[in-house]
C-alpha positions as a printed NumPy array, in Angstrom:
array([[-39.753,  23.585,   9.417],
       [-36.074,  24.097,   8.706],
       [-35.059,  20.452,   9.822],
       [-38.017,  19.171,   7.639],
       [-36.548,  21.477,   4.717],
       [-33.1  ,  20.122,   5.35 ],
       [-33.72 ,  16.491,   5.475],
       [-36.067,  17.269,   2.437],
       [-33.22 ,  18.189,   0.127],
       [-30.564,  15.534,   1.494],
       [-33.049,  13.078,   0.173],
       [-33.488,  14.604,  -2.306],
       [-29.631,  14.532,  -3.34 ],
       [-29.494,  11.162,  -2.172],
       [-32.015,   9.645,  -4.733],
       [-30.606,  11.785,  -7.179],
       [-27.362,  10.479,  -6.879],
       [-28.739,   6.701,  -6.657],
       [-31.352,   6.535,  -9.407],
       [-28.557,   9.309, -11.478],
       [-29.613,   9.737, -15.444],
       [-30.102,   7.705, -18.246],
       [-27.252,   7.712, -20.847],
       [-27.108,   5.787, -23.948],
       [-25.042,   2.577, -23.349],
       [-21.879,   2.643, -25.183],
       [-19.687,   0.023, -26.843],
       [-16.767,   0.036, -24.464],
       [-13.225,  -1.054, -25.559],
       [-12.407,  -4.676, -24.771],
       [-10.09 ,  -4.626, -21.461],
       [ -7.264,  -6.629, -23.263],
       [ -7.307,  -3.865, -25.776],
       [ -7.617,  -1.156, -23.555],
       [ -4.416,  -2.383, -21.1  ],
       [ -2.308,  -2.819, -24.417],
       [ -0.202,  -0.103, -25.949],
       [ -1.786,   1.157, -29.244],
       [ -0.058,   2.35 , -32.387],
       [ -1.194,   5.312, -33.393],
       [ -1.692,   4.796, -37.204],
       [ -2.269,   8.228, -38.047],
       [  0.975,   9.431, -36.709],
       [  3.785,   9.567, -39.017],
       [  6.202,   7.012, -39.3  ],
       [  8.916,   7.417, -36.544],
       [  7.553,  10.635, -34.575],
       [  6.65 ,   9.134, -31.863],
       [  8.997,   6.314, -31.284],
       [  8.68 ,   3.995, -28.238],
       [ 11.184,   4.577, -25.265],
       [ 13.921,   2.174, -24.917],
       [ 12.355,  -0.443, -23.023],
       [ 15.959,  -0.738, -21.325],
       [ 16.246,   2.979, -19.626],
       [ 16.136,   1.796, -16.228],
       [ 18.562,  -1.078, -16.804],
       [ 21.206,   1.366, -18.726],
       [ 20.227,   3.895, -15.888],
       [ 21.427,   1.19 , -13.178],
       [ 24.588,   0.379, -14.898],
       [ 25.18 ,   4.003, -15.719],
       [ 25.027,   4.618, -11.855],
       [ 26.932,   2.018, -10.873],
       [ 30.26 ,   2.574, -13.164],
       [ 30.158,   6.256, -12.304],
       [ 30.36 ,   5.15 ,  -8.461],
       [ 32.882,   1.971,  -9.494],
       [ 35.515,   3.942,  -7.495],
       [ 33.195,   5.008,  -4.487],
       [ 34.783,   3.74 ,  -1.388],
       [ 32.343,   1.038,   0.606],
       [ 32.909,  -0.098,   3.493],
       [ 33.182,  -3.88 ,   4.534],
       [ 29.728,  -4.191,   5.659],
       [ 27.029,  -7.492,   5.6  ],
       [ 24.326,  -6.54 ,   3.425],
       [ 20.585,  -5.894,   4.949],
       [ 17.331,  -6.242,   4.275],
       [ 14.562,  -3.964,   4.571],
       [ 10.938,  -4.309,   3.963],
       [  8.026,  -2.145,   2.9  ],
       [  4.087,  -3.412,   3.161],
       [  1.462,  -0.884,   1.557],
       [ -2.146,  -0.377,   2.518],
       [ -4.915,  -2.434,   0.308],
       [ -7.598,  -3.483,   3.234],
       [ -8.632,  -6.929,   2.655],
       [ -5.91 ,  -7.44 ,   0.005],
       [ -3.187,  -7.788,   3.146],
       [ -4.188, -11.39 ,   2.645],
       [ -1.685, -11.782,  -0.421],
       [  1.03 , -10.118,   1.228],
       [  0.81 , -12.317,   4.466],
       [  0.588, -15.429,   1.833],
       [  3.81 , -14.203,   0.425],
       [  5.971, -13.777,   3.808],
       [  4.388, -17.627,   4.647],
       [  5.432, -18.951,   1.376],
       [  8.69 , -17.264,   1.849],
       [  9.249, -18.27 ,   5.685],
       [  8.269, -22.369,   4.163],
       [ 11.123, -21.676,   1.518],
       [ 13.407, -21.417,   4.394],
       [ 14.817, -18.037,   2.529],
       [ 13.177, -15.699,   4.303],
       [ 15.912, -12.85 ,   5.97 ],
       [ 15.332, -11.394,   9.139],
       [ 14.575,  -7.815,   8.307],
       [ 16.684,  -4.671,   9.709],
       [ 13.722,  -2.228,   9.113],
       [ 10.173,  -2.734,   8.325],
       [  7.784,  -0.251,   7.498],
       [  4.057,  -0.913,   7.173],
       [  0.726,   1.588,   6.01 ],
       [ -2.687,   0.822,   6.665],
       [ -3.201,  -2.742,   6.042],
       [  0.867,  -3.216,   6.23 ],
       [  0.7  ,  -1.477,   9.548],
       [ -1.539,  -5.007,  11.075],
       [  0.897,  -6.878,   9.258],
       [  4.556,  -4.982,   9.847],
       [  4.689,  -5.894,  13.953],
       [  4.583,  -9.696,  13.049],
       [  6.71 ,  -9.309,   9.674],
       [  9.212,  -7.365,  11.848],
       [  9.308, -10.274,  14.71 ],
       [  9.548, -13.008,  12.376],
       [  8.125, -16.5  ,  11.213],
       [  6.8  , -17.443,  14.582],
       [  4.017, -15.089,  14.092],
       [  3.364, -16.399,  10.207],
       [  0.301, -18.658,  12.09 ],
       [ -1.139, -16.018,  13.757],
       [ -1.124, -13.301,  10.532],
       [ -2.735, -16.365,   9.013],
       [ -5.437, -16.773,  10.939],
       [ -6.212, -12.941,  10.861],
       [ -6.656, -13.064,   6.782],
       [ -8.327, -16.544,   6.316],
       [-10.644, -16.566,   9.132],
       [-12.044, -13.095,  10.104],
       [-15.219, -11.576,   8.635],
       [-16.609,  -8.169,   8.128],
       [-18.284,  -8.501,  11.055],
       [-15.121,  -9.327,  13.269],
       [-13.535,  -6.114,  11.626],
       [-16.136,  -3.547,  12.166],
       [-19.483,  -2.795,  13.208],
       [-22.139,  -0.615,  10.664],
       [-24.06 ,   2.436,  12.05 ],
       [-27.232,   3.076,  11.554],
       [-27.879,   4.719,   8.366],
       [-29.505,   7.85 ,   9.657],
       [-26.818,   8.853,  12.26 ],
       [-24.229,   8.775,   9.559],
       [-25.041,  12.251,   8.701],
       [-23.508,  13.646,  12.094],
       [-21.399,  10.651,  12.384],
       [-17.602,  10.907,  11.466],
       [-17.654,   7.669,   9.921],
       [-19.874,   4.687,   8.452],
       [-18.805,   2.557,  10.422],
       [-17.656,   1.773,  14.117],
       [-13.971,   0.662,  14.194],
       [-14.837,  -0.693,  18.065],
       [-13.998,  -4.876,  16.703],
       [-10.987,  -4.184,  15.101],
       [ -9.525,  -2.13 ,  18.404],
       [-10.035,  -4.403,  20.344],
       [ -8.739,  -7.162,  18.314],
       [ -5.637,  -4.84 ,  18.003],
       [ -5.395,  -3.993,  21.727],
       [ -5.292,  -7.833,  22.588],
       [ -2.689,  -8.635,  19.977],
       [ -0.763,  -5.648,  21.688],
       [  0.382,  -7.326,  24.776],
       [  3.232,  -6.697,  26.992],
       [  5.475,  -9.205,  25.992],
       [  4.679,  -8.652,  22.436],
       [  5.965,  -4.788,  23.138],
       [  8.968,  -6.198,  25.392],
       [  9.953,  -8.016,  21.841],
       [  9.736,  -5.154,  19.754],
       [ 11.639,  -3.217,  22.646],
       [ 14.393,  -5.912,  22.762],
       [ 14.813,  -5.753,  18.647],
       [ 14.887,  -2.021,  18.42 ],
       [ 17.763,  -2.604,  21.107],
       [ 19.989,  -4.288,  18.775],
       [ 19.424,  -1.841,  16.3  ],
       [ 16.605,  -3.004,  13.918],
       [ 14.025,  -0.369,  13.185],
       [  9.624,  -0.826,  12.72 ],
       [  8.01 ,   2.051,  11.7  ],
       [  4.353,   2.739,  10.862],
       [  2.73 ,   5.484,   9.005],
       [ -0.198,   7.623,   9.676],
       [ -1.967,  10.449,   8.266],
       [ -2.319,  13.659,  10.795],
       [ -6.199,  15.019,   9.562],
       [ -4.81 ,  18.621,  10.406],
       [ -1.73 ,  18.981,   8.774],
       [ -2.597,  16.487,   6.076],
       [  0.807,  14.763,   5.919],
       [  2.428,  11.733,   6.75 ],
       [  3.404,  10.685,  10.206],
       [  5.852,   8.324,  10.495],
       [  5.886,   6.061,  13.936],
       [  9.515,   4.38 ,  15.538],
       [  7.619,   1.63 ,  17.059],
       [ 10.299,   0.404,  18.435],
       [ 10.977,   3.564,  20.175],
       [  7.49 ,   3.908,  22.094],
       [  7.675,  -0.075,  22.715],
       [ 11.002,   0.853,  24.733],
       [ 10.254,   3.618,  25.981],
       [  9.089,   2.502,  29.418],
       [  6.322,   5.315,  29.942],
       [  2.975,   4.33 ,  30.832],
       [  0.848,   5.526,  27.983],
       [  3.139,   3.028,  25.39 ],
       [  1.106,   0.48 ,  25.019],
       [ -1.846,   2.358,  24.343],
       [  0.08 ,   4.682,  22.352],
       [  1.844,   1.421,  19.961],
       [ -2.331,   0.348,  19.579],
       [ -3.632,   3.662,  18.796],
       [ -0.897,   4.319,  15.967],
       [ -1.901,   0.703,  14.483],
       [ -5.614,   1.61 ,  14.63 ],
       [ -5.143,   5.218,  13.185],
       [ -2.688,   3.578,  10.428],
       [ -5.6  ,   1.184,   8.753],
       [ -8.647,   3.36 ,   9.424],
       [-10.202,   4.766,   6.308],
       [-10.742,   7.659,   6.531],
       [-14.783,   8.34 ,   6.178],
       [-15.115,   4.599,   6.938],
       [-13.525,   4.452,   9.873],
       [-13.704,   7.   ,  12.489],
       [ -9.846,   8.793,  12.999],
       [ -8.093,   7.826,  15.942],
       [ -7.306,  10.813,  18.709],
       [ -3.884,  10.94 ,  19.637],
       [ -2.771,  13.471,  22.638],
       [  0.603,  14.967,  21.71 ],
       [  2.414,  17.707,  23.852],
       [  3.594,  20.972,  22.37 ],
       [  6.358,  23.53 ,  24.009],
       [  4.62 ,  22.429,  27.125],
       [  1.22 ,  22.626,  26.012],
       [ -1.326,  19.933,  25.345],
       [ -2.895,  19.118,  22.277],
       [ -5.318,  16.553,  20.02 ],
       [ -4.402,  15.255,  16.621],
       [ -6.601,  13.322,  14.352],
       [ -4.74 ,  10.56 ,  12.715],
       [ -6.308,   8.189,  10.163],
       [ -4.987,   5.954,   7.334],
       [ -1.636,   6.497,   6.135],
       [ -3.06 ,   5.265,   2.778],
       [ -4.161,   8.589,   2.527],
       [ -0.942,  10.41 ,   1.841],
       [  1.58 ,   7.973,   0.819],
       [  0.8  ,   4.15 ,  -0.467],
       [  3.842,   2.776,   1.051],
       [  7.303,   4.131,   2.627],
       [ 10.977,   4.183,   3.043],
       [ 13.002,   7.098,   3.931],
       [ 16.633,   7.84 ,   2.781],
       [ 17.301,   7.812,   6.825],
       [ 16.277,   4.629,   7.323],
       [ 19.288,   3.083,   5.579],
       [ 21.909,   4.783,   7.873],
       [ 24.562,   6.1  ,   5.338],
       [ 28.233,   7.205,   6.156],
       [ 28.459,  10.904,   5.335],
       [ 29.882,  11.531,   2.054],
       [ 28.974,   7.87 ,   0.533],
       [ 25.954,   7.542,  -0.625],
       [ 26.192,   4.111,  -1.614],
       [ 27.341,   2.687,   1.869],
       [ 24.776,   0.443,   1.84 ],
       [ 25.184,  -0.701,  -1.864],
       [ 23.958,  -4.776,  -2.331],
       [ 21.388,  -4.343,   0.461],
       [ 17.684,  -5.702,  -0.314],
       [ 14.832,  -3.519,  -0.906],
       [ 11.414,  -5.619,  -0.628],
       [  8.296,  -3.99 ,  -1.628],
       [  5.388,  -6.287,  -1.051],
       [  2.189,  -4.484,  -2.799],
       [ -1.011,  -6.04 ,  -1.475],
       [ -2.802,  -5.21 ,  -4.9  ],
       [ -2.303,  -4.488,  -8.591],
       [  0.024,  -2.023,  -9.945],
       [ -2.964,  -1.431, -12.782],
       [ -6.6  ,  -1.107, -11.846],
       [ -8.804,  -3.59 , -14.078],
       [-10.037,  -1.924, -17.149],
       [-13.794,  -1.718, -16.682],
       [-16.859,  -0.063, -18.517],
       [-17.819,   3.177, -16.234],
       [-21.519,   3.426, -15.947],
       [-22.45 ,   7.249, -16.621],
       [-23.639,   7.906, -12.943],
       [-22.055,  10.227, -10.465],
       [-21.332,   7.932,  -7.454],
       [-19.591,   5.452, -10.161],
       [-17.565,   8.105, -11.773],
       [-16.462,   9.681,  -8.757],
       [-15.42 ,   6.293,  -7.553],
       [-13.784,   5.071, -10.559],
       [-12.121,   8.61 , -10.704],
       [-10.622,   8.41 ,  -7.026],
       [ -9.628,   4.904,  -7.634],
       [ -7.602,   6.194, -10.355],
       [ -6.181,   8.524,  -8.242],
       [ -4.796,   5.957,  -5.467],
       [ -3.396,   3.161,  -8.186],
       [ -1.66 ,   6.241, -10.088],
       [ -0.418,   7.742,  -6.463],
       [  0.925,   3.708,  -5.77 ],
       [  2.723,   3.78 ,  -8.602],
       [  4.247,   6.938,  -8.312],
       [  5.319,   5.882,  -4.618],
       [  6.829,   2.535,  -5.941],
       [  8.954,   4.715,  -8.435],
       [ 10.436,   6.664,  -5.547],
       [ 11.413,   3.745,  -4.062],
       [ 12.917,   2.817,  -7.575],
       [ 14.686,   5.527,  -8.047],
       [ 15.908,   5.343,  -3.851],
       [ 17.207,   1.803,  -5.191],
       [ 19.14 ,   3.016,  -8.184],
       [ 20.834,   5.684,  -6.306],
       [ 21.955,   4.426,  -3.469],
       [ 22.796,   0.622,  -4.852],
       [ 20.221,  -1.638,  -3.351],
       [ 19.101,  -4.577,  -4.886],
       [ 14.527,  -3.749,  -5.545],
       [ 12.421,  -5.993,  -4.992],
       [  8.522,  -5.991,  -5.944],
       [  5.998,  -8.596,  -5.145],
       [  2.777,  -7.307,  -6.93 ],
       [ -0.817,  -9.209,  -7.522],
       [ -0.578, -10.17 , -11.483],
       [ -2.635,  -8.627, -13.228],
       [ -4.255, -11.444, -15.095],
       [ -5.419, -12.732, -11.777],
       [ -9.181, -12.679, -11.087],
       [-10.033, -10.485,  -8.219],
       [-13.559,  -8.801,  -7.917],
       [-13.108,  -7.928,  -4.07 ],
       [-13.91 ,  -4.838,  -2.212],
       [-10.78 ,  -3.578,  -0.109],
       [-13.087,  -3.406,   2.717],
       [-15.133,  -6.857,   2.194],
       [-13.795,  -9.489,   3.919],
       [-14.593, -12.798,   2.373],
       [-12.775, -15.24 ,   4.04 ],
       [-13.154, -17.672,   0.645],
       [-11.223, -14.814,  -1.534],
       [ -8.687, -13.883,   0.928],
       [ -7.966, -17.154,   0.892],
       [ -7.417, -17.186,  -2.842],
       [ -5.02 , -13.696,  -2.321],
       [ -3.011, -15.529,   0.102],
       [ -2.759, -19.252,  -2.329],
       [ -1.7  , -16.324,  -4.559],
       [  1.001, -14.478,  -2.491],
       [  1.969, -18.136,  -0.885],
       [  3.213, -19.44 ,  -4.483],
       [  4.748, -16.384,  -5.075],
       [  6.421, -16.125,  -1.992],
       [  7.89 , -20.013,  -1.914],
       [  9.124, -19.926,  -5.306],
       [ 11.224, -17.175,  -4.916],
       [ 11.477, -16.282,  -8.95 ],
       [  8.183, -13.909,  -9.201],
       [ 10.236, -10.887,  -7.623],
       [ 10.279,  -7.596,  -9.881],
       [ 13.162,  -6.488,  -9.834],
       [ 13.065,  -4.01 , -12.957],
       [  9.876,  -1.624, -12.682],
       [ 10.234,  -1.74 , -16.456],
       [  9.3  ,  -5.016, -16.798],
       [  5.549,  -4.238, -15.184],
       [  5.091,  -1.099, -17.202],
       [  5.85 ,   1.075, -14.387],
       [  7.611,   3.779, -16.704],
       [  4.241,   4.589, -18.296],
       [  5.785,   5.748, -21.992],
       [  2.428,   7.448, -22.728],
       [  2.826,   8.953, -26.441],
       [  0.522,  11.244, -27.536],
       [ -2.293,  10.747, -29.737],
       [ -2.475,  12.411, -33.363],
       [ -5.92 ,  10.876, -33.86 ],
       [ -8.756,   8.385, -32.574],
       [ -7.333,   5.372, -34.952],
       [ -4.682,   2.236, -33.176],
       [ -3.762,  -0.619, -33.781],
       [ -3.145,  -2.853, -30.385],
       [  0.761,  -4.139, -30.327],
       [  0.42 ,  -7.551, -30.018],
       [  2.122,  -8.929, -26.838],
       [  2.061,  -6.07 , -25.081],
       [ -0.448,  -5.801, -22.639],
       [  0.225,  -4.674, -19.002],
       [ -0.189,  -7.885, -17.497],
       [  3.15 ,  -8.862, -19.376]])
């Protein structure tokens, strides 16, 4: 009777949540309005004036004549890239390393570091344009189906997941050969770095992976350990069940539940990572920092149906494209202080994308890669001010409910 009781209510909840209430509809603002700033025209005239649209430009060259008379040494500048998660949306960022491989400007990269869908992606980015085919093939070709396998709705509810990750493993664990490890090994050798990033369940931080580390490491368990990082890296967590990982404390042995790095951090890149002489901060000053964001910086304005499954999405979504943002500033501000040159490569925000992260439609991947090819071949599309995208987020407060849209000044800008 208690099962019966049970089940009862969790269908119950369930069609609540599905069929949800009846609201009145309401007349939405226009998303072109809603992505523009607004004047607020019952504020007086000058109290809330807009923030000089310049402040990270006069903050750059404030930094750099304070440390005019730094010492640097007489080092080549290098290059380091960062991929962030964004599921199916990994399709624009491998169109912009092919693009940029076809320019023939493409640098070989000192450090990579890759999260969730940047994780597939960062082994190939890391070994260069010979793999550009293969990373191609993985975002035009592959379906849903070839990426993971559904459960049968009734076991979900004493699953750990909605879905079995078993395709995507083992398309992982045959991409992670020996010789594919033996040329990660012989690139961490000369000093190049890959790292990966997961998210440990227990602790609920970030775990960052030297790939190249386990690749050399010559134990046995490498090779399994290099797949189940990349697994654990892009597995949803919820969607995808979290990846086991045996680790060894003070002797002891332990299990850790890793699962997306998505889930703590949107993308990395450590102050370590860059290797700076004690005492000079800007030792690596005219390096390249290249972010390569395999989505929007702004989530599309849209009119949120009064339901609860839509407004808790719509509200978590909120939560990731704010916590991107926030990431990409750190990696600003990184930039600033220590003299590298930034780099962003976003999706524009004017282009037309109505894909789930986790749908994959060959026929709009295809589109995010056309995308991320152009911008990656032409070179000119590279933010290099967050400024310019409306990263800064001047958000003035609001005296009243009455604006008037600045013309021009939409995100998308």
């Amino acid at each position: 009777m208690t099962r019966r009781l049970v089940m009862g209510a969790w269908g119950m909840m369930l069609g609540l949540a599905a069929v949800g209430c009846r609201f009145p509809a309401r007349n939405c603002v226009p998303p072109n309005l809603s992505m523009s700033y607004l004047r607020d025209v019952d504020a007086p005239d000058g109290q809330f004036p807009m923030v000089n649209p310049d402040l990270f430009h006069s903050l750059q060259l404030t930094l750099e004549r304070e440390q005019a008379d730094t010492v640097v040494p007489n080092r080549s500048p290098q290059n380091y890239l960062a991929l962030t998660g964004g599921g199916v949306f990994g399709a624009f960022t491998v169109g912009v390393l092919c693009g940029w491989s076809d320019s023939g400007k493409r640098p070989q990269f000192d450090v990579v570091t890759g999260i969730s869908t940047g994780a597939l992606i960062a082994t190939y980015a890391f070994l260069g344009p010979k793999y550009d085919s293969q990373l191609r093939d993985y975002y035009s070709n592959y379906g849903s189906r070839d990426v993971y396998r559904p459960r049968r709705k009734l076991s979900i509810l004493w699953s750990d997941s909605v879905v079995s990750s078993e395709p995507l493993r083992q398309k992982i664990d045959a991409a992670c050969t020996p010789e594919l490890l033996a040329e990660v090994a012989a690139a961490h050798q000369t000093g190049r770095r890959l790292y990966i990033g997961t998210t440990n369940l227990d602790t609920r931080k970030l775990v960052i992976w030297d790939m190249g580390a386990i690749a050399s490491s010559g134990r046995p368990e490498a090779r399994a350990l290099y797949r189940d990082v990349v697994l654990a890296s892009c597995s949803v967590p919820a969607f995808f069940p979290p990846v086991r990982i045996e680790v060894e404390i003070n002797g002891q042995r332990y299990e850790e539940l890793h699962v997306d790095g998505g889930a703590t951090t949107a993308v990395f890149f450590q102050p370590f990572m860059l290797q700076l002489d004690r005492g000079n901060i800007r030792s690596r000053a005219g390096s390249n920092l290249y972010v390569i964001d395999a989505g929007k910086i702004f989530a599309d304005p849209k009119c949120v149906e009064q339901r609860i499954l839509k407004i808790a999405g719509t509200t978590l979504r909120a939560m990731l494209y704010s916590g991107s943002r926030n990431d990409l500033f750190r990696l600003y501000t990184l930039a600033l202080i220590t003299g590298l040159n930034y780099h962003l490569a976003a999706v524009p925000q004017d282009f037309p994308m109505d894909l789930d992260s986790l749908n994959f439609d060959p026929k709009k991947m295809r589109r995010l890669y056309d995308e991320g090819y152009r911008q990656g071949y032409s070179g000119k599309e590279w933010h290099t001010r967050l400024d310019n995208i409306g990263i800064d987020e001047d958000i003035l407060p609001r005296s009243g409910t009455r604006f008037q849209a600045w013309p021009g000044s939409e995100r998308s800008r």
